[in-house]
C-alpha atoms as a printed R data frame, in Angstrom:
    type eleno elety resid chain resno      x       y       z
1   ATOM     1    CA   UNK     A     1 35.462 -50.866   5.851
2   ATOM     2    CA   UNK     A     2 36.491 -51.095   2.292
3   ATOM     3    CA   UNK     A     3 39.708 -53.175   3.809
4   ATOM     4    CA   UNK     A     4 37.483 -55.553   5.678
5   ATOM     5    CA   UNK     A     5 35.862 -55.868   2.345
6   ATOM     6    CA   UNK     A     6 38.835 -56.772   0.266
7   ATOM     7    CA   UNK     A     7 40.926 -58.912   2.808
8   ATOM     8    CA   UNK     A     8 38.032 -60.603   4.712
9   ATOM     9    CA   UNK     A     9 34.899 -60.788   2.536
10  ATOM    10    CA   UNK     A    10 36.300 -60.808  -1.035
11  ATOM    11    CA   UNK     A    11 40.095 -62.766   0.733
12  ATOM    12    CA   UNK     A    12 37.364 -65.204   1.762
13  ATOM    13    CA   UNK     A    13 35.343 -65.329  -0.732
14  ATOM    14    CA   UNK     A    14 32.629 -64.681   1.135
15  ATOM    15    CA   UNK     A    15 30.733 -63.361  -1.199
16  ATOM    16    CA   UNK     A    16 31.457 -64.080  -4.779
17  ATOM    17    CA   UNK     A    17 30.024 -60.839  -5.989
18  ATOM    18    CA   UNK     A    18 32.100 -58.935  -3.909
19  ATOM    19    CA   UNK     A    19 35.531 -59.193  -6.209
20  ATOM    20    CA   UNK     A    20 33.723 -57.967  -9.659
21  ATOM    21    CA   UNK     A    21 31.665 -55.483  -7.860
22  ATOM    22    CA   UNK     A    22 34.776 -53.823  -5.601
23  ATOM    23    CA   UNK     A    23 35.105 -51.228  -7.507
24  ATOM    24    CA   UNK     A    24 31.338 -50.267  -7.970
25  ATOM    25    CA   UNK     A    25 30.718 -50.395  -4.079
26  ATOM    26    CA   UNK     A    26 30.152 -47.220  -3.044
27  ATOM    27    CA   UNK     A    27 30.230 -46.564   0.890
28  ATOM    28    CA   UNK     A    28 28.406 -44.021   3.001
29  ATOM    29    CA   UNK     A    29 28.798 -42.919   6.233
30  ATOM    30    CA   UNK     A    30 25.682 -41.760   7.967
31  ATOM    31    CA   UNK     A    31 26.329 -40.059  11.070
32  ATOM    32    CA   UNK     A    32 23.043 -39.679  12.750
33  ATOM    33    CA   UNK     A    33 19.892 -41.356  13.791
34  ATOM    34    CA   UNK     A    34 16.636 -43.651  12.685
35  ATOM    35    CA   UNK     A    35 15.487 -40.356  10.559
36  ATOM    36    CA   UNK     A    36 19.199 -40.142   8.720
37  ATOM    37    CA   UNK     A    37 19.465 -43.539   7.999
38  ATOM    38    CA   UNK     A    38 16.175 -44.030   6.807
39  ATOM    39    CA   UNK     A    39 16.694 -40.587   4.394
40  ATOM    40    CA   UNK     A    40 20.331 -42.033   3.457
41  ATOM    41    CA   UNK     A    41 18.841 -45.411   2.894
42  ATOM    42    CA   UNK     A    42 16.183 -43.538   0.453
43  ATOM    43    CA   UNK     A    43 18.644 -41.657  -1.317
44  ATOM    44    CA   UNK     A    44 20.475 -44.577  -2.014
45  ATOM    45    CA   UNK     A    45 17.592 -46.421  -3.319
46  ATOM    46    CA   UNK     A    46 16.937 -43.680  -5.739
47  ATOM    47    CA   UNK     A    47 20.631 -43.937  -7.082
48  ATOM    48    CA   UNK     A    48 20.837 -47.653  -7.148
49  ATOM    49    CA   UNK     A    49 17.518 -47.697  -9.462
50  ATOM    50    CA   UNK     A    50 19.144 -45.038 -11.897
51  ATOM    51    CA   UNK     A    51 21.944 -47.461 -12.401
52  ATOM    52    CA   UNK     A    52 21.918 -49.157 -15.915
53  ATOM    53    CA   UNK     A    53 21.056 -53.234 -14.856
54  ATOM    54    CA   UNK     A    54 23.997 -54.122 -16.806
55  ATOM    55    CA   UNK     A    55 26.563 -52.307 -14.862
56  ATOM    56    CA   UNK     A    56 27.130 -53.289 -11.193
57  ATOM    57    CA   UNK     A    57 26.017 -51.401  -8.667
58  ATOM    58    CA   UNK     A    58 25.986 -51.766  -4.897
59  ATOM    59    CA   UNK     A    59 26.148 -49.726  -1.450
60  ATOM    60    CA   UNK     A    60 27.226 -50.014   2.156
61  ATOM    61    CA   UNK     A    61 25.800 -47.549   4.690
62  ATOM    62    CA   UNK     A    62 27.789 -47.163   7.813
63  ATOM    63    CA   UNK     A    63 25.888 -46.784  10.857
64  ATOM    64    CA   UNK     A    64 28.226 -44.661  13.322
65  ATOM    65    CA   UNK     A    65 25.285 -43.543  15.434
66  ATOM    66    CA   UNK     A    66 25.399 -44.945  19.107
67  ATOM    67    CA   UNK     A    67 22.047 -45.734  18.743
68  ATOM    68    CA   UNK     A    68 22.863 -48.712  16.585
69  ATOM    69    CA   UNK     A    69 25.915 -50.193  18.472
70  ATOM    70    CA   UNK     A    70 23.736 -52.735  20.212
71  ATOM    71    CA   UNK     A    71 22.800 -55.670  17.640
72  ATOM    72    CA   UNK     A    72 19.103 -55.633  19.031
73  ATOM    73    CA   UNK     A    73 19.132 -51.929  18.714
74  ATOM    74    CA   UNK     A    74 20.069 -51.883  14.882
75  ATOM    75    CA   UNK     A    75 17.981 -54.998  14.485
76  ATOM    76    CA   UNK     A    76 14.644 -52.814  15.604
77  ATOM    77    CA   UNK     A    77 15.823 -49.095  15.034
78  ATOM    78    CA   UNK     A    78 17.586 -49.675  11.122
79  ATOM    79    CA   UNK     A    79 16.802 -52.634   9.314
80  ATOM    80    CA   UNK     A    80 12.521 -53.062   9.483
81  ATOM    81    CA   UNK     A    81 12.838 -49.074   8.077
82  ATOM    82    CA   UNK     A    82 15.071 -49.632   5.645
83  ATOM    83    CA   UNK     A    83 13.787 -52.955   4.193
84  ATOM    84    CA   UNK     A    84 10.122 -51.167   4.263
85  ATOM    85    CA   UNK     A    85 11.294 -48.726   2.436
86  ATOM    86    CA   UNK     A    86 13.018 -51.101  -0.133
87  ATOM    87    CA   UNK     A    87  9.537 -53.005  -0.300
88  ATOM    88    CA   UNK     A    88  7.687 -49.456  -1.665
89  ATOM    89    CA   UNK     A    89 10.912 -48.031  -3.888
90  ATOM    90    CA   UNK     A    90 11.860 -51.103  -5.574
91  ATOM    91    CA   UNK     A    91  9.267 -53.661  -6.253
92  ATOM    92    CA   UNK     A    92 10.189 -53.211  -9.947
93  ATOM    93    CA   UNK     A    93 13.877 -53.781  -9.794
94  ATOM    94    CA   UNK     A    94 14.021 -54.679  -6.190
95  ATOM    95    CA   UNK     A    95 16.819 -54.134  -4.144
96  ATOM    96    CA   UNK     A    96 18.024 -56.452  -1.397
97  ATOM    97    CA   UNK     A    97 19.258 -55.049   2.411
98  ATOM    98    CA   UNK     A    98 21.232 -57.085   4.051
99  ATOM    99    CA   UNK     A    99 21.904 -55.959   7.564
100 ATOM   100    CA   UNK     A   100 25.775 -56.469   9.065
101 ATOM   101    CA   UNK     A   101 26.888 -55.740  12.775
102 ATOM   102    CA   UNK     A   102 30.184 -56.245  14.845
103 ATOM   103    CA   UNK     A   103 28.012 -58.519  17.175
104 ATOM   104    CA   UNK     A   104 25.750 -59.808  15.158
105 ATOM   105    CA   UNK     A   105 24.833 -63.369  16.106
106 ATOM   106    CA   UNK     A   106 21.727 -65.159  14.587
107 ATOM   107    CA   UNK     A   107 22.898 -68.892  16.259
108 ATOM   108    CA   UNK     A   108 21.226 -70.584  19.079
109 ATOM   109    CA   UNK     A   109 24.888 -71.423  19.845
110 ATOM   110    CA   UNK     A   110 26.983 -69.659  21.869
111 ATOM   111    CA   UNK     A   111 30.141 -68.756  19.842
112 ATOM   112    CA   UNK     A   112 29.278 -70.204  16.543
113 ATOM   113    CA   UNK     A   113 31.775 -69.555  13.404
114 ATOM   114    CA   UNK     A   114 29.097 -69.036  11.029
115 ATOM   115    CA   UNK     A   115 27.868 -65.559  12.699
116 ATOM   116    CA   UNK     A   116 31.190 -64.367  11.205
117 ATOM   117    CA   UNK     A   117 29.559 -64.118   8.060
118 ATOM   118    CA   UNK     A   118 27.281 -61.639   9.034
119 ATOM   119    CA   UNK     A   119 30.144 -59.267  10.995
120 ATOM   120    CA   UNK     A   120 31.768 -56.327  10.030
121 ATOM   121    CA   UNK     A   121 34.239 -53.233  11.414
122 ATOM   122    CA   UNK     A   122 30.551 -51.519  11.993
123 ATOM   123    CA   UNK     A   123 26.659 -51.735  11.583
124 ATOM   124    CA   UNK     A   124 26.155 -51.474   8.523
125 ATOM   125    CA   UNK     A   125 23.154 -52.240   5.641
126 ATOM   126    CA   UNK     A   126 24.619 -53.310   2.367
127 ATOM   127    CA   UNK     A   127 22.095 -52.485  -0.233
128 ATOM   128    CA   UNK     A   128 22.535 -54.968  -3.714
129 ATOM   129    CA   UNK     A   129 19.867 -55.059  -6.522
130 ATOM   130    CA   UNK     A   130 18.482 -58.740  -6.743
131 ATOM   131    CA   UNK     A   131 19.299 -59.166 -10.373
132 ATOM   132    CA   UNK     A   132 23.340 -58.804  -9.317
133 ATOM   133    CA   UNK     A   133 22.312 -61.126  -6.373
134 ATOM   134    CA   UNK     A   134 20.671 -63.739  -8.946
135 ATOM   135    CA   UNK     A   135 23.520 -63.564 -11.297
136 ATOM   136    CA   UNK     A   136 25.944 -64.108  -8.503
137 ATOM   137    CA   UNK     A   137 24.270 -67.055  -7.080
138 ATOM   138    CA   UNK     A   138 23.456 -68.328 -10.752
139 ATOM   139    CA   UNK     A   139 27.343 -68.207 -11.401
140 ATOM   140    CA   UNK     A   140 28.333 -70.047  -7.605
141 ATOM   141    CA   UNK     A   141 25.749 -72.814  -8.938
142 ATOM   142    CA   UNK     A   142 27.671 -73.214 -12.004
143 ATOM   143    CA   UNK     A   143 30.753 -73.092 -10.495
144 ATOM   144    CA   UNK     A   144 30.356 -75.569  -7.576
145 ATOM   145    CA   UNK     A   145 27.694 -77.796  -9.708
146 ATOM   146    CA   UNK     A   146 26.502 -80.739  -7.432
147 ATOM   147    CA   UNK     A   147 22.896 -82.610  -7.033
148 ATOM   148    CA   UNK     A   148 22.236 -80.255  -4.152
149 ATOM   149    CA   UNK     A   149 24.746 -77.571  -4.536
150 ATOM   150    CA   UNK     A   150 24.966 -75.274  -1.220
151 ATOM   151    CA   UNK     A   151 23.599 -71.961  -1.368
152 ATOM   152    CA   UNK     A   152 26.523 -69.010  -0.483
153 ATOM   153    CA   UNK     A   153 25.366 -68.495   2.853
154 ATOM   154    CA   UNK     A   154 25.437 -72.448   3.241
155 ATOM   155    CA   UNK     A   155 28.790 -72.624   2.207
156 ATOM   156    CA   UNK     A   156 29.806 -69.503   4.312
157 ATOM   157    CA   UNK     A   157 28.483 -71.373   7.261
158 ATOM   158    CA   UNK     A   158 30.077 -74.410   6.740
159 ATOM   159    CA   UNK     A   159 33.891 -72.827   5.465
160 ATOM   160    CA   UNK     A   160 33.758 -70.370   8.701
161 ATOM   161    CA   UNK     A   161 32.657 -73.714  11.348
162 ATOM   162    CA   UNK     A   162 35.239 -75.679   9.651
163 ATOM   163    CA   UNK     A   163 37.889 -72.751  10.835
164 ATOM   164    CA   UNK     A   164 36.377 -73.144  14.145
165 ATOM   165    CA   UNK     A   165 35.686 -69.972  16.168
166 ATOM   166    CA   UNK     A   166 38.959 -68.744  17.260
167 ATOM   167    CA   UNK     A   167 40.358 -69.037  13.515
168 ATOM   168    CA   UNK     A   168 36.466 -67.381  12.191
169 ATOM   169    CA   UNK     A   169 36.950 -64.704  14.812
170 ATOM   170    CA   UNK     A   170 40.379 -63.855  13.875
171 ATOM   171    CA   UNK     A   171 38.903 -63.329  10.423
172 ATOM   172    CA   UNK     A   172 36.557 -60.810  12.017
173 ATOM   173    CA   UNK     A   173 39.315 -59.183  14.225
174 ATOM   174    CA   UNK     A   174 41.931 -58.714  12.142
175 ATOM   175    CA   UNK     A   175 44.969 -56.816  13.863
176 ATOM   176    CA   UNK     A   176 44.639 -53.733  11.364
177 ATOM   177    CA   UNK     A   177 40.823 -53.342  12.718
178 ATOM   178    CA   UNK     A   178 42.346 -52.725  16.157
């Protein structure tokens, strides 16, 4: 995972938090199902929120359970729990999850680039405080200053179509994930 991360999203940059926060990112593999996630998804709450604001912080919580291998699976059995539970732990420094998957795929179109955004090596919910999110965005916006400047997800969508799906899914399917 931490691979993916460095030659894919942060190679990429995918994500322009990803580079100054690599060595914050803590990963954790949770083995089991709904109940274990949702417990590891708590725990890591907790430790994200004892985190000083001005040091980075940041977590990625592998799913390895079968039960989450299907995208509509994870989609219903991982991410409503988890993003509840973010609701009721962090509305005072609230905490962002964002929900990855090998097949995730959010498109009407079949094939489209810019799912490749949103796939990684495993499920996965990547948990980052909104105040690193903010200051990430805040510092894209100054960097790439236009009248309507794309958000990163914008951009994402746009750089992965541009490679067209075969180059996007290479991205994604590297040969050292095989």
């Amino acid at each position: 995972t931490m691979q993916w991360v460095d030659q894919v999203v942060i190679g990429n940059n995918l994500c322009p938090f990803a580079s100054s926060a690599r060595q914050h990112i803590r990963s954790t593999v949770v083995r089991g199902d709904e109940t274990e996630a949702t417990e590891a998804v708590e725990g890591e709450l907790m430790r994200l929120l004892a985190v000083p604001p001005e040091e980075p912080a940041t977590t990625v919580l592998l799913l390895t359970s079968a039960r989450f291998h299907r995208f509509e699976d994870f989609m219903k059995r991982a991410v409503p729990p988890a993003q509840a539970l973010a609701g009721t732990l962090s509305f005072a420094a609230p905490i962002q999850i964002v929900p990855f998957h090998p097949k995730a795929t959010y498109s009407e179109a079949e094939d489209d680039a810019a799912d490749v955004s949103t796939r990684s090596p495993l499920p996965m919910l990547h948990l980052l405080r909104d105040s690193d999110v903010e200051s990430a965005e805040s510092g894209w916006a100054k960097q790439h200053p236009a009248e309507e400047p794309l958000s990163i997800q914008e951009r994402n969508g746009a750089f992965l179509r541009g490679l067209g799906w075969e180059r996007a899914n290479a991205l994604y399917r590297p040969p050292w994930l095989e």
